[in-house]
PDB file of C-alpha atoms and ligand atoms in Angstrom:
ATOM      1  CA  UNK A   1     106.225 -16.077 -22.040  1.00  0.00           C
ATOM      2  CA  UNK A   2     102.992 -15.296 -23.426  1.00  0.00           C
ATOM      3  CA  UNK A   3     104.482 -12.858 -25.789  1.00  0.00           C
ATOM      4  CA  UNK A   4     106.767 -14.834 -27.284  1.00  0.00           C
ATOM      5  CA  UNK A   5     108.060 -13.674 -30.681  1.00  0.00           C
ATOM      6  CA  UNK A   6     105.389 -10.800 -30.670  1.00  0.00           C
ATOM      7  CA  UNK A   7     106.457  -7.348 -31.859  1.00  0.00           C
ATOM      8  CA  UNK A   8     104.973  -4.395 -29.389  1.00  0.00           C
ATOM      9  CA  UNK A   9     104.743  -0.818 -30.195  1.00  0.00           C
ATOM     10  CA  UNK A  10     104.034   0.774 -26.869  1.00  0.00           C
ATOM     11  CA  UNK A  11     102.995   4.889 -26.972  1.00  0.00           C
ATOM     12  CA  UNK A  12     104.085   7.065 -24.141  1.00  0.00           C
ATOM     13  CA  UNK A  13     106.199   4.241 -22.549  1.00  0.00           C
ATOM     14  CA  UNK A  14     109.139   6.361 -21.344  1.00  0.00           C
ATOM     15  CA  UNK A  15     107.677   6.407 -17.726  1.00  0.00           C
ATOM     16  CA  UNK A  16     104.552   5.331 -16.034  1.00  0.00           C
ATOM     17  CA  UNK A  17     102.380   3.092 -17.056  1.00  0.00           C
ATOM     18  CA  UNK A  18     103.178   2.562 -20.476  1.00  0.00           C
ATOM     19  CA  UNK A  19     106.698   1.875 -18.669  1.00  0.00           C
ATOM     20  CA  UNK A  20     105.485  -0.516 -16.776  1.00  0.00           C
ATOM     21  CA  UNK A  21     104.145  -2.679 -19.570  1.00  0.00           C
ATOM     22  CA  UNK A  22     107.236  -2.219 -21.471  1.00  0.00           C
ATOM     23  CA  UNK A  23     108.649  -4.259 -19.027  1.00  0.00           C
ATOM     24  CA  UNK A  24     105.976  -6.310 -18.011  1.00  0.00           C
ATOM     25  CA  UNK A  25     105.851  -7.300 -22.300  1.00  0.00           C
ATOM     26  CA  UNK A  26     109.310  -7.213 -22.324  1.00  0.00           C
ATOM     27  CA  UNK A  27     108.956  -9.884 -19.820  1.00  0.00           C
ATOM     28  CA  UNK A  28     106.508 -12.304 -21.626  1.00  0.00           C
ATOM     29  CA  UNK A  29     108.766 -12.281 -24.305  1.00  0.00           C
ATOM     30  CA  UNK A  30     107.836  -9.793 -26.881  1.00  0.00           C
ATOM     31  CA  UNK A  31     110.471  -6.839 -28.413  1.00  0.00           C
ATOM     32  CA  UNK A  32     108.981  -3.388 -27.647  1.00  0.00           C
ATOM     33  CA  UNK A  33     109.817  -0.351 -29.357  1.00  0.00           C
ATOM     34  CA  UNK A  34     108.412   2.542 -27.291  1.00  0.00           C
ATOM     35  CA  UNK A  35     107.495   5.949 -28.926  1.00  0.00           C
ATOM     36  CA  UNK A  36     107.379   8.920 -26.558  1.00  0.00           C
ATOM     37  CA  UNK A  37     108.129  12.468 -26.584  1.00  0.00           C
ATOM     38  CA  UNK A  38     110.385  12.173 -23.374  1.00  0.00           C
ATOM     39  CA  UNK A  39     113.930  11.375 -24.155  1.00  0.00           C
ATOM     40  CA  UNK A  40     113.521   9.386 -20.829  1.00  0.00           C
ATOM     41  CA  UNK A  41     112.776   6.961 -22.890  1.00  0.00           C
ATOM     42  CA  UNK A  42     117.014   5.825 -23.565  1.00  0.00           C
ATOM     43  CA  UNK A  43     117.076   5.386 -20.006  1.00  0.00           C
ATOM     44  CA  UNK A  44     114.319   2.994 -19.577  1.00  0.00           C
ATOM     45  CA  UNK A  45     115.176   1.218 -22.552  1.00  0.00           C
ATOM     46  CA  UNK A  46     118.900   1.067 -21.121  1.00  0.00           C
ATOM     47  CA  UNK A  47     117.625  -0.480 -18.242  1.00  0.00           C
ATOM     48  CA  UNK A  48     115.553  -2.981 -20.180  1.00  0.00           C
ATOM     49  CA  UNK A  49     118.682  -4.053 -22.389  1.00  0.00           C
ATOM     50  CA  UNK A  50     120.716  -4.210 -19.182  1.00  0.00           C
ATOM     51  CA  UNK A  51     118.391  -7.376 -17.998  1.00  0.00           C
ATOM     52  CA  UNK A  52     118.680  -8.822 -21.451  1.00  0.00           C
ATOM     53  CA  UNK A  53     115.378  -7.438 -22.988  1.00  0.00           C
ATOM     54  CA  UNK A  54     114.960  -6.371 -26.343  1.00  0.00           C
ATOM     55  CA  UNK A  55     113.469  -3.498 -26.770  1.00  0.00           C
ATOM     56  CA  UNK A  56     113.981   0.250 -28.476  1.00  0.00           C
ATOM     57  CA  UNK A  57     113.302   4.073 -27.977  1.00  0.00           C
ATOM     58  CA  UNK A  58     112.164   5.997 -30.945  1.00  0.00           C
ATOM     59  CA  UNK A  59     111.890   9.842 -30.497  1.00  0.00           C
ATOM     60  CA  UNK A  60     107.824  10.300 -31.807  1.00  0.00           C
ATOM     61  CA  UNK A  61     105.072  12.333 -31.190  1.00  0.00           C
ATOM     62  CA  UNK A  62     101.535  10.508 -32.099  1.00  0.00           C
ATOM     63  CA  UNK A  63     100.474  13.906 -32.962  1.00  0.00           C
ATOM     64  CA  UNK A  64     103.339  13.801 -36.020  1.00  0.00           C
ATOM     65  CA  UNK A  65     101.913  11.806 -39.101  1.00  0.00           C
ATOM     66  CA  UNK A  66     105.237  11.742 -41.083  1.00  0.00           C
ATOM     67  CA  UNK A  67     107.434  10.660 -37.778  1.00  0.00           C
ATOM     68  CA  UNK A  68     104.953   7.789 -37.409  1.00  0.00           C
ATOM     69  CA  UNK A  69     105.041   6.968 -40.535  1.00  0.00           C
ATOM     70  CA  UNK A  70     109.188   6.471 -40.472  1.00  0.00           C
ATOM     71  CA  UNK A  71     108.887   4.783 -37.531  1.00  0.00           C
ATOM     72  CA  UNK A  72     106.452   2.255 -38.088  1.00  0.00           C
ATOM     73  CA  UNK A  73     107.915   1.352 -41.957  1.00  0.00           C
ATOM     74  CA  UNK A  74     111.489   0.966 -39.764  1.00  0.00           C
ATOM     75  CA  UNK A  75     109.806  -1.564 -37.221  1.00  0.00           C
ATOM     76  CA  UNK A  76     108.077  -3.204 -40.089  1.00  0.00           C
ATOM     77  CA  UNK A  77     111.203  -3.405 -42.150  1.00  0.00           C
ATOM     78  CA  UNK A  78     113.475  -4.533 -39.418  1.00  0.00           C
ATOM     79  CA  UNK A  79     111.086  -7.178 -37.597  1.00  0.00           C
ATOM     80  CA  UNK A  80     108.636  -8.095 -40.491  1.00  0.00           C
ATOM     81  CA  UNK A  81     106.026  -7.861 -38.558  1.00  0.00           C
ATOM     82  CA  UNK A  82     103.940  -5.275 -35.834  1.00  0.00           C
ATOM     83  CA  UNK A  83     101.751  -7.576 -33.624  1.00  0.00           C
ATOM     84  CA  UNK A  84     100.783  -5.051 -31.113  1.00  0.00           C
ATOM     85  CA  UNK A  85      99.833  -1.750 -30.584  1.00  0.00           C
ATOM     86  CA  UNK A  86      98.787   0.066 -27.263  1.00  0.00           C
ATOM     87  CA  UNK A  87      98.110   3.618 -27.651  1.00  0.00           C
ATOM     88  CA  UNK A  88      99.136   4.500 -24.183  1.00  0.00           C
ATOM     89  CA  UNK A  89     100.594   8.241 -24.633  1.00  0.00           C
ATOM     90  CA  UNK A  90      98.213  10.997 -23.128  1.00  0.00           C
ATOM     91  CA  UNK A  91      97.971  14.158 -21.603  1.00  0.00           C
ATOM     92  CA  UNK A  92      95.981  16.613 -19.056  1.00  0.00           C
ATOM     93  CA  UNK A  93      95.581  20.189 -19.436  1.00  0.00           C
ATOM     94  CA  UNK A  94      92.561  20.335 -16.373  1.00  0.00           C
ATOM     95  CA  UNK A  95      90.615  23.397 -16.729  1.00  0.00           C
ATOM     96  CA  UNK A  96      86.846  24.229 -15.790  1.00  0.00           C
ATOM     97  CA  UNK A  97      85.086  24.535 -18.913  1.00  0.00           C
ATOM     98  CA  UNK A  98      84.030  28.484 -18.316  1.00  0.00           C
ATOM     99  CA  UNK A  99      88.736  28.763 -17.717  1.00  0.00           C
ATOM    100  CA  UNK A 100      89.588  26.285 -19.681  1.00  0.00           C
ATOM    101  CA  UNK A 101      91.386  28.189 -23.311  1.00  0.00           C
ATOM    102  CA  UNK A 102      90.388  26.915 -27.006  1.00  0.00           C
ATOM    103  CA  UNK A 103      93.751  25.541 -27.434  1.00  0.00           C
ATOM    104  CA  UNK A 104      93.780  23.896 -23.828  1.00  0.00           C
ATOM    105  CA  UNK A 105      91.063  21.816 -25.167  1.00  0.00           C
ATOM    106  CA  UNK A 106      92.463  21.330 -28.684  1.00  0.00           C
ATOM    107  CA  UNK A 107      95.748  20.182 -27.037  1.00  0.00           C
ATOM    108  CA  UNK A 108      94.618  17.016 -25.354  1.00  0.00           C
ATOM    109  CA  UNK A 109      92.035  16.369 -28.233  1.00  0.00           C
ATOM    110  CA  UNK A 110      95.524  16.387 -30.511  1.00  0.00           C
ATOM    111  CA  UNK A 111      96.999  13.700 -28.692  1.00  0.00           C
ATOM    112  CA  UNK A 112      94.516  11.997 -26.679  1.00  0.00           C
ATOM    113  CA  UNK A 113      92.330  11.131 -29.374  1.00  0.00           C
ATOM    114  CA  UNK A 114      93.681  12.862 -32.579  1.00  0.00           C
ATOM    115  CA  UNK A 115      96.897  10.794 -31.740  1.00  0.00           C
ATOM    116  CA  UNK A 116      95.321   7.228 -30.866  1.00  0.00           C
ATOM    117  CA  UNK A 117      94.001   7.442 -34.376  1.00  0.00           C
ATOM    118  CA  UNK A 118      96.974   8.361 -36.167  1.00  0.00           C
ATOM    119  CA  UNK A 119      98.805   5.796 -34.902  1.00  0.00           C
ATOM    120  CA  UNK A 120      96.585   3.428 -35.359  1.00  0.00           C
ATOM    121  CA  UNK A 121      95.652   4.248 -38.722  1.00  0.00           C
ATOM    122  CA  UNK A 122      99.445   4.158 -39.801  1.00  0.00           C
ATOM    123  CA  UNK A 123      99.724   0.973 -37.944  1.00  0.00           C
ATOM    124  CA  UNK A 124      97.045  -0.882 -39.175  1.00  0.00           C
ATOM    125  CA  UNK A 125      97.494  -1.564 -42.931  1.00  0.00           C
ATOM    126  CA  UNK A 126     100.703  -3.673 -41.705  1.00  0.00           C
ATOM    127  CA  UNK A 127      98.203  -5.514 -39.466  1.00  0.00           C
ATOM    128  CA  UNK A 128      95.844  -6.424 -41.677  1.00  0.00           C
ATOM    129  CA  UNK A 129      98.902  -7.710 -44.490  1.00  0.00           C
ATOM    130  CA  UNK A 130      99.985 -10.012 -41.578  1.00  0.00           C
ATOM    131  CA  UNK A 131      96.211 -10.812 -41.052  1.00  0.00           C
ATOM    132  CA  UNK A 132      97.097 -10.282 -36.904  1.00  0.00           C
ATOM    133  CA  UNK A 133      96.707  -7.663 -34.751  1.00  0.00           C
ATOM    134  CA  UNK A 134      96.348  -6.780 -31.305  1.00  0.00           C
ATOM    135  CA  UNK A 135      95.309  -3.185 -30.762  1.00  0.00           C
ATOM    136  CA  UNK A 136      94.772  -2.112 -27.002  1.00  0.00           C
ATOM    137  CA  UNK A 137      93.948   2.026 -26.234  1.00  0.00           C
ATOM    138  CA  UNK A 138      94.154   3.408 -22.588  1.00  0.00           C
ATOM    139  CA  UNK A 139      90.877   5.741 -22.183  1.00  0.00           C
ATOM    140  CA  UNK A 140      89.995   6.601 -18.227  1.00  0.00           C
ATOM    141  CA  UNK A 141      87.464   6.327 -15.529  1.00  0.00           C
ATOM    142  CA  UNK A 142      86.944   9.942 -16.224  1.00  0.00           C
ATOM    143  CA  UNK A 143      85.954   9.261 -20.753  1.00  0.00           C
ATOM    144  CA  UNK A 144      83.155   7.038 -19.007  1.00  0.00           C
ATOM    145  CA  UNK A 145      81.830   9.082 -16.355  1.00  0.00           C
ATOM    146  CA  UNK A 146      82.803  12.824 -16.954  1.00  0.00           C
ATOM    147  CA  UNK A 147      85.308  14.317 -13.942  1.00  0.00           C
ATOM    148  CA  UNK A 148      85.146  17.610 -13.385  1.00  0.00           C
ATOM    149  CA  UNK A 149      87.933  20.109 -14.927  1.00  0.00           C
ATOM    150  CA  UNK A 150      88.412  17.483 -17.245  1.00  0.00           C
ATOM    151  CA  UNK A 151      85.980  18.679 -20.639  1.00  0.00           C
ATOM    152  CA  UNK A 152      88.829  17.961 -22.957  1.00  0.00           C
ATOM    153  CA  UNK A 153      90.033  15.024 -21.384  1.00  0.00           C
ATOM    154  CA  UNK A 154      86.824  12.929 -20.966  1.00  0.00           C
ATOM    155  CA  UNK A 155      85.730  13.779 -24.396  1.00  0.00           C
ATOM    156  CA  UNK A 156      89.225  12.458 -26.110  1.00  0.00           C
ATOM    157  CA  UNK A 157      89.276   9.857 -23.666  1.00  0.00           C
ATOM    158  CA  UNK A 158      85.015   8.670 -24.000  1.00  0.00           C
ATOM    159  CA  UNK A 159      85.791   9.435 -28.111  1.00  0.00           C
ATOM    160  CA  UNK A 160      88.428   6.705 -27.971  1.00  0.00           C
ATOM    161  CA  UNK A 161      85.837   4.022 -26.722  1.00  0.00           C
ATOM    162  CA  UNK A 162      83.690   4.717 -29.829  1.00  0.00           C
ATOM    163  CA  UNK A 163      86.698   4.487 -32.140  1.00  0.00           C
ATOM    164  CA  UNK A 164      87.946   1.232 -30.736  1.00  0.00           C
ATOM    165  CA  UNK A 165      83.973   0.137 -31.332  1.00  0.00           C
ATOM    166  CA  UNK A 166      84.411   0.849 -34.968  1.00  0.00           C
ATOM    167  CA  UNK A 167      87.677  -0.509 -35.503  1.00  0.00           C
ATOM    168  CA  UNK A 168      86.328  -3.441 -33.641  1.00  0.00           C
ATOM    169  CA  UNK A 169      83.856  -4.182 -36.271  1.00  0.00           C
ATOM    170  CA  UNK A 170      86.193  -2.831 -39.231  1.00  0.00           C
ATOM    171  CA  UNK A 171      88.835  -5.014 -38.174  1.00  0.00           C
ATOM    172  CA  UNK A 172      87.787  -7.905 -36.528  1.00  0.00           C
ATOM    173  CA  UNK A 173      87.145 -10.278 -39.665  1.00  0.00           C
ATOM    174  CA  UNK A 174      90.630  -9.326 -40.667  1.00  0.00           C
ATOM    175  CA  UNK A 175      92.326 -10.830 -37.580  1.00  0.00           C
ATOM    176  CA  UNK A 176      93.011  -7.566 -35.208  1.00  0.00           C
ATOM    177  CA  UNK A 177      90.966  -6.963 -32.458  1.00  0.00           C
ATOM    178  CA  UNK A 178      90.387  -3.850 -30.779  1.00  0.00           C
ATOM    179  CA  UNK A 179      90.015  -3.308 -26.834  1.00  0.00           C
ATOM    180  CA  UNK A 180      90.133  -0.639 -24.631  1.00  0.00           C
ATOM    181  CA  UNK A 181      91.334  -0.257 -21.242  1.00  0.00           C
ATOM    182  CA  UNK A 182      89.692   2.635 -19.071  1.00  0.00           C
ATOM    183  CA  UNK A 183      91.943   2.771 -15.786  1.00  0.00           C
ATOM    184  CA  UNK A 184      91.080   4.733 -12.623  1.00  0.00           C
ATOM    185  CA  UNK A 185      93.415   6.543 -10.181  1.00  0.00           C
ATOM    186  CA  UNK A 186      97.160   5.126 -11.105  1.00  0.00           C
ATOM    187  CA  UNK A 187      99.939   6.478  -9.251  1.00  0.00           C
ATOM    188  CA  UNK A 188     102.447   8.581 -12.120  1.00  0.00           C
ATOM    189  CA  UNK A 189     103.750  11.677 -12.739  1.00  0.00           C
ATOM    190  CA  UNK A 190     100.321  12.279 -13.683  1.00  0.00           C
ATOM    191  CA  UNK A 191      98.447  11.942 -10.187  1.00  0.00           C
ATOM    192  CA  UNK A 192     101.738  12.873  -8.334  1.00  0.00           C
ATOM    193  CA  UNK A 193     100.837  16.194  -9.659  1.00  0.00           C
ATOM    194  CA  UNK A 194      97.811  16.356  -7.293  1.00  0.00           C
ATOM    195  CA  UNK A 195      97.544  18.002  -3.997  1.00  0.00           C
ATOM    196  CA  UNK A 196      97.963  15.093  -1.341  1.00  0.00           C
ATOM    197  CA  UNK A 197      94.599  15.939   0.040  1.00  0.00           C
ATOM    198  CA  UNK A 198      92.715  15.805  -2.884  1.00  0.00           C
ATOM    199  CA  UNK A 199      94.477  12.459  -3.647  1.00  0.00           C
ATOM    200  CA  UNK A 200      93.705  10.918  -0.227  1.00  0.00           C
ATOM    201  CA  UNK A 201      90.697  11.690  -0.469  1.00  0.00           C
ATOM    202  CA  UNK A 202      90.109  10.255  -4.041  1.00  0.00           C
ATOM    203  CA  UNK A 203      91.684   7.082  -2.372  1.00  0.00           C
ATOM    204  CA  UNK A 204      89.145   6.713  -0.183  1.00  0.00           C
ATOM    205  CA  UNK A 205      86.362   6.513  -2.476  1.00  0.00           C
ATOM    206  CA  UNK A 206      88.109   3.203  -3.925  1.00  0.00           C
ATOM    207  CA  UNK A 207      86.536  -0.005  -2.642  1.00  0.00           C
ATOM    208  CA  UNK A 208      90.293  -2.057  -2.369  1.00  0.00           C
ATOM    209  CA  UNK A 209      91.770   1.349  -0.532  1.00  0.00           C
ATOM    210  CA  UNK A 210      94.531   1.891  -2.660  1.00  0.00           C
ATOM    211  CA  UNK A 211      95.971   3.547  -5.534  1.00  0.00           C
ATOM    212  CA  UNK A 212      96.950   1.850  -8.569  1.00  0.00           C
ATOM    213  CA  UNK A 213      99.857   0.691  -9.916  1.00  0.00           C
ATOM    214  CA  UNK A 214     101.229   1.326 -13.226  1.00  0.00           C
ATOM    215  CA  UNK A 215     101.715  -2.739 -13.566  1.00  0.00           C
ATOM    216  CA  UNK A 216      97.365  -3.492 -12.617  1.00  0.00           C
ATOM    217  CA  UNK A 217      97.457  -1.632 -15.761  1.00  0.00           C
ATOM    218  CA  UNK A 218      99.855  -3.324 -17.511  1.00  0.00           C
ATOM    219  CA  UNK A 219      98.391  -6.913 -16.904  1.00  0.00           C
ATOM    220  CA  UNK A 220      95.043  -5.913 -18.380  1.00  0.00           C
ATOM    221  CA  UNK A 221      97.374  -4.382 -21.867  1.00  0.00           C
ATOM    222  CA  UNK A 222      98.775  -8.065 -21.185  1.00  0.00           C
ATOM    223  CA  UNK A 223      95.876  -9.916 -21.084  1.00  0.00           C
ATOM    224  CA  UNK A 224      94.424  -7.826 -23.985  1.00  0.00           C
ATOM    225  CA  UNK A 225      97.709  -8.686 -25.671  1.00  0.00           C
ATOM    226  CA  UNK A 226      97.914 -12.167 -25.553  1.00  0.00           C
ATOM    227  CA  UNK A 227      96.345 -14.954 -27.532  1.00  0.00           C
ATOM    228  CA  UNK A 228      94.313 -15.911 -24.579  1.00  0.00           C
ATOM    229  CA  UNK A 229      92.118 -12.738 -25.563  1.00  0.00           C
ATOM    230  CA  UNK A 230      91.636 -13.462 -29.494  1.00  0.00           C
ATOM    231  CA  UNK A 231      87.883 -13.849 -28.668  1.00  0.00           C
ATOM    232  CA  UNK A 232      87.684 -10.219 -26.285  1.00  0.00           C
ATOM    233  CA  UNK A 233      87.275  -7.723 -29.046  1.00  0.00           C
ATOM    234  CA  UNK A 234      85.519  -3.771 -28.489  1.00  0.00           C
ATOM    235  CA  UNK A 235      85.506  -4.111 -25.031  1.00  0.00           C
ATOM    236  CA  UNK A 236      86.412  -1.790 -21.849  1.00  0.00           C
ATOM    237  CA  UNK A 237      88.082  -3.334 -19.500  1.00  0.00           C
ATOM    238  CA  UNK A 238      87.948  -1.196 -16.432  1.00  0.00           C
ATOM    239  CA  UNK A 239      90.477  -1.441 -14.299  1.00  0.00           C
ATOM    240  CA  UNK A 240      89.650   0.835 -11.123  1.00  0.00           C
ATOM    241  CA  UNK A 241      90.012  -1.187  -7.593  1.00  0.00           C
ATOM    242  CA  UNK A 242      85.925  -0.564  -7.691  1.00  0.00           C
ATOM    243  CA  UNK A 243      85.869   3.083  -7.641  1.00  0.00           C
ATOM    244  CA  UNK A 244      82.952   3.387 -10.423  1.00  0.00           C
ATOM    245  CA  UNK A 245      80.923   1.216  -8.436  1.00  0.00           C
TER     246      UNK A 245
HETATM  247  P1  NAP B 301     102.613   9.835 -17.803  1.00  0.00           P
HETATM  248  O1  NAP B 301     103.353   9.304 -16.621  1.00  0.00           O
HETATM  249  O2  NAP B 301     102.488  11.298 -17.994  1.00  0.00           O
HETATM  250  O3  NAP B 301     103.256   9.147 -19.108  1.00  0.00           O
HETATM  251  C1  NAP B 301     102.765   9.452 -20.385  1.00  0.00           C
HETATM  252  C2  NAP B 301     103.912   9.522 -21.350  1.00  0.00           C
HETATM  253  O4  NAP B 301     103.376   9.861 -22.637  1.00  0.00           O
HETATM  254  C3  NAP B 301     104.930  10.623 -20.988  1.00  0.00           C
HETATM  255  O5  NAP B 301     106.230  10.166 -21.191  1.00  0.00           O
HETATM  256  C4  NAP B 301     104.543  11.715 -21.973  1.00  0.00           C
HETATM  257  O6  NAP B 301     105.548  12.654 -22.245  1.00  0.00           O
HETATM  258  C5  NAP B 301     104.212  10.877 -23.195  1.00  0.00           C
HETATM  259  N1  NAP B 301     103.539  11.640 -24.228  1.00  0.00           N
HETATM  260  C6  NAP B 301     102.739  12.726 -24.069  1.00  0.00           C
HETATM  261  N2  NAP B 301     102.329  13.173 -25.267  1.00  0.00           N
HETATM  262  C7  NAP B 301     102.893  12.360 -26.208  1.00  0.00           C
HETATM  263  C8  NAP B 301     102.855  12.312 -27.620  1.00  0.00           C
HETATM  264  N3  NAP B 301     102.142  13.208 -28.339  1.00  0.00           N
HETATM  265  N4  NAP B 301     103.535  11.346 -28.259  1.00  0.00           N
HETATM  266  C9  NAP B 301     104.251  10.433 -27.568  1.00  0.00           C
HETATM  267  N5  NAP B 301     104.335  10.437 -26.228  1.00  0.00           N
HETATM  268  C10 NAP B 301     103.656  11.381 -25.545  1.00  0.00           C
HETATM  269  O7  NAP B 301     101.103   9.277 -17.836  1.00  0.00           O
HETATM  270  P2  NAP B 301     100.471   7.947 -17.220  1.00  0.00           P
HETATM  271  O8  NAP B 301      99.829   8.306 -15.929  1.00  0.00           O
HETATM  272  O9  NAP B 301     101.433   6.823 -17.299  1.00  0.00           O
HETATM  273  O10 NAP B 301      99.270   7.722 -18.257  1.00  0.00           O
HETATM  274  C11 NAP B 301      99.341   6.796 -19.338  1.00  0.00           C
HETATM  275  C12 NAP B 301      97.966   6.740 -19.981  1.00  0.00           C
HETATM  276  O11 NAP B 301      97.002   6.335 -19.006  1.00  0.00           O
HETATM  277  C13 NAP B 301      97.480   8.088 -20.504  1.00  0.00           C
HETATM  278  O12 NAP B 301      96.762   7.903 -21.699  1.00  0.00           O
HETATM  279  C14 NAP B 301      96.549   8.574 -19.419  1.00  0.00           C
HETATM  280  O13 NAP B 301      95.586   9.481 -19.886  1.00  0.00           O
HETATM  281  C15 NAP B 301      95.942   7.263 -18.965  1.00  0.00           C
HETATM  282  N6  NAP B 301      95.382   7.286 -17.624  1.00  0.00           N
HETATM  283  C16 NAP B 301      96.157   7.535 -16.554  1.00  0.00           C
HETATM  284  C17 NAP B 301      95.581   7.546 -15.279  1.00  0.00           C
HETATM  285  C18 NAP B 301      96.387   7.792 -14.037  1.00  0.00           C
HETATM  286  O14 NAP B 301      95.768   7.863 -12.961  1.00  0.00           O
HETATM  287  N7  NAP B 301      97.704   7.944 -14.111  1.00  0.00           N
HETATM  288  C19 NAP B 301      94.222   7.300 -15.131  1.00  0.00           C
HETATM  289  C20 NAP B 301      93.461   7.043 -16.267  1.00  0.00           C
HETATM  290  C21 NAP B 301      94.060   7.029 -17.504  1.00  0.00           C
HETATM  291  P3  NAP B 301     105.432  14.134 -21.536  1.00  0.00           P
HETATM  292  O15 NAP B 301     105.720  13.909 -20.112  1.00  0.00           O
HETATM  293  O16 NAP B 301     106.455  14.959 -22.234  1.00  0.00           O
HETATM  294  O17 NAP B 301     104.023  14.612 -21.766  1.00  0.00           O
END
C-alpha cells in the first residue's frame, strides 16, 4: 500500500498504459480520477469499483484549459488534496516530414506537449499550497533518439524532458518533484496499430525479447509515485527491455 491515502490524477487512463497504472495505484492504495477523451473510461472505472477501488472518470481533454480547470478545482474540493499527477495521455499522427501536413504536426504538439503543460500548470498551484507533489510525464524512446515518421512526436515527446527539467528546479524546493518516464515498445492500441512485421521485427532489436507491458510502465509511474522516490527528481527513467542500448 504504498499509496496509501494519496490522491492520483492519471491522463489518458481509459485504456493502456495509463489503465494499467490506474489499477496498479488503485492497488497501492491511492483514489484515481482518470481524465481521458475516451468514454471507455466508465468501463474501466466500473471495473475498478467492482473490486472495491476508488477511483473516477472525468470526461477531459488536456488540450481544454477551462475543462481542466473544473476538473481539477472538483478533485481539490472533494479530496482536499491532489498528490499526484502523471501526464500519461498522448497521441501519434506518423508522417515523414516531406508528407507529414502543418496540422498533423500541430496536433500531437497540442496534446503531447501543449497538453502535459496545461495540466500541469493547472495542477500545480494546488501542489505547491499542500507543499507535496508528485508529478510523473510519459515521453518515449523515440523524444530521446528521433524515430523516423515521428517529427511531431519526438519533438513533443524530447520537449517534455526539458519541461520536467525546469519544473524540476522550479518546484523542487517547494516539495513536488518532477520525473519523467521515456518507455520503449509497449503493447496498446497504439503499437497494435502496426503491421505485425514491422512489430516483430522491432521486437527483435530488444535485448529481453519481448514487448512491453502496459504494467513495466506502470511500476516505474509507481516507483516515481511513491515516497520511496522523494529524493529522484528531473530524471528519465527509461524503461525499454534494453532496446536503446
Ligand atoms: P493509448 O492506448 O492510445 O491510450 C492513450 C489514451 O489517451 C487514450 O484513451 C486516448 O484517447 C487518450 N487521449 C488522447 N488524447 C487525449 C487528450 N487530449 N486528453 C485526454 N486523453 C487523451 O496509448 P498508450 O500506448 O497507452 O500510451 C500512453 C502514453 O505512453 C502516451 O503518452 C504515449 O505517447 C506513450 N508511449 C507509448 C508507447 C507504446 O509503445 N505504447 C511507447 C512510448 C510512449 P483516444 O484513443 O481517443 O486518442
Amino acid at each position: 500500500m504504498r499509496l496509501q491515502n494519496k490522491v492520483a490524477v492519471i491522463t489518458g487512463a481509459a485504456r493502456g498504459i495509463g489503465r494499467g497504472a490506474a489499477e496498479l495505484f488503485c492497488r497501492e492504495g491511492a483514489t484515481v480520477i482518470i481524465w481521458d477523451v475516451l468514454d471507455e473510461g466508465e468501463n474501466t472505472v466500473q471495473t475498478l469499483r467492482d473490486q472495491g477501488f476508488r477511483c473516477e472518470f472525468n470526461h477531459v481533454s488536456t488540450t481544454d484549459v477551462p475543462g481542466i480547470e473544473a476538473a481539477a478545482r472538483d478533485v481539490y474540493d472533494r479530496y482536499g488534496r491532489i498528490d499526484i499527477l502523471v501526464n500519461n495521455a498522448g497521441i501519434t499522427r506518423d508522417k515523414t516530414l516531406l508528407k507529414m501536413s502543418f496540422d498533423e504536426w500541430q496536433q500531437v504538439i497540442d496534446v503531447n506537449l501543449t497538453g502535459v503543460f496545461n495540466c500541469t500548470k493547472v495542477v500545480a498551484p494546488y501542489m505547491v499550497e499542500q507543499r507535496y507533489g508528485r508529478i510523473i510525464c510519459t515521453s518515449s524512446i523515440n523524444g530521446v533518439h528521433g524515430a523516423f515518421g515521428q517529427t511531431n512526436y519526438a519533438a513533443a515527446k524530447a520537449g517534455i524532458i526539458g519541461m520536467v527539467r525546469s519544473w524540476a528546479k522550479e518546484l523542487g524546493p517547494k516539495g513536488i518533484t518532477a520525473n519523467v518516464v521515456a518507455p520503449g515498445f509497449i503493447q496498446t492500441a497504439m503499437t497494435d496499430a502496426m503491421p505485425d512485421e514491422v512489430r516483430n521485427q522491432a521486437v527483435a532489436t530488444i535485448p529481453v525479447r519481448r514487448i512491453g507491458k502496459p504494467e513495466d510502465i506502470a511500476f516505474a509511474y509507481l516507483f516515481l509515485a511513491s515516497d520511496e522516490a522523494s529524493f529522484v527528481n528531473g530524471h528519465v527513467l527509461a524503461v525499454n527491455g534494453g532496446q536503446a542500448l
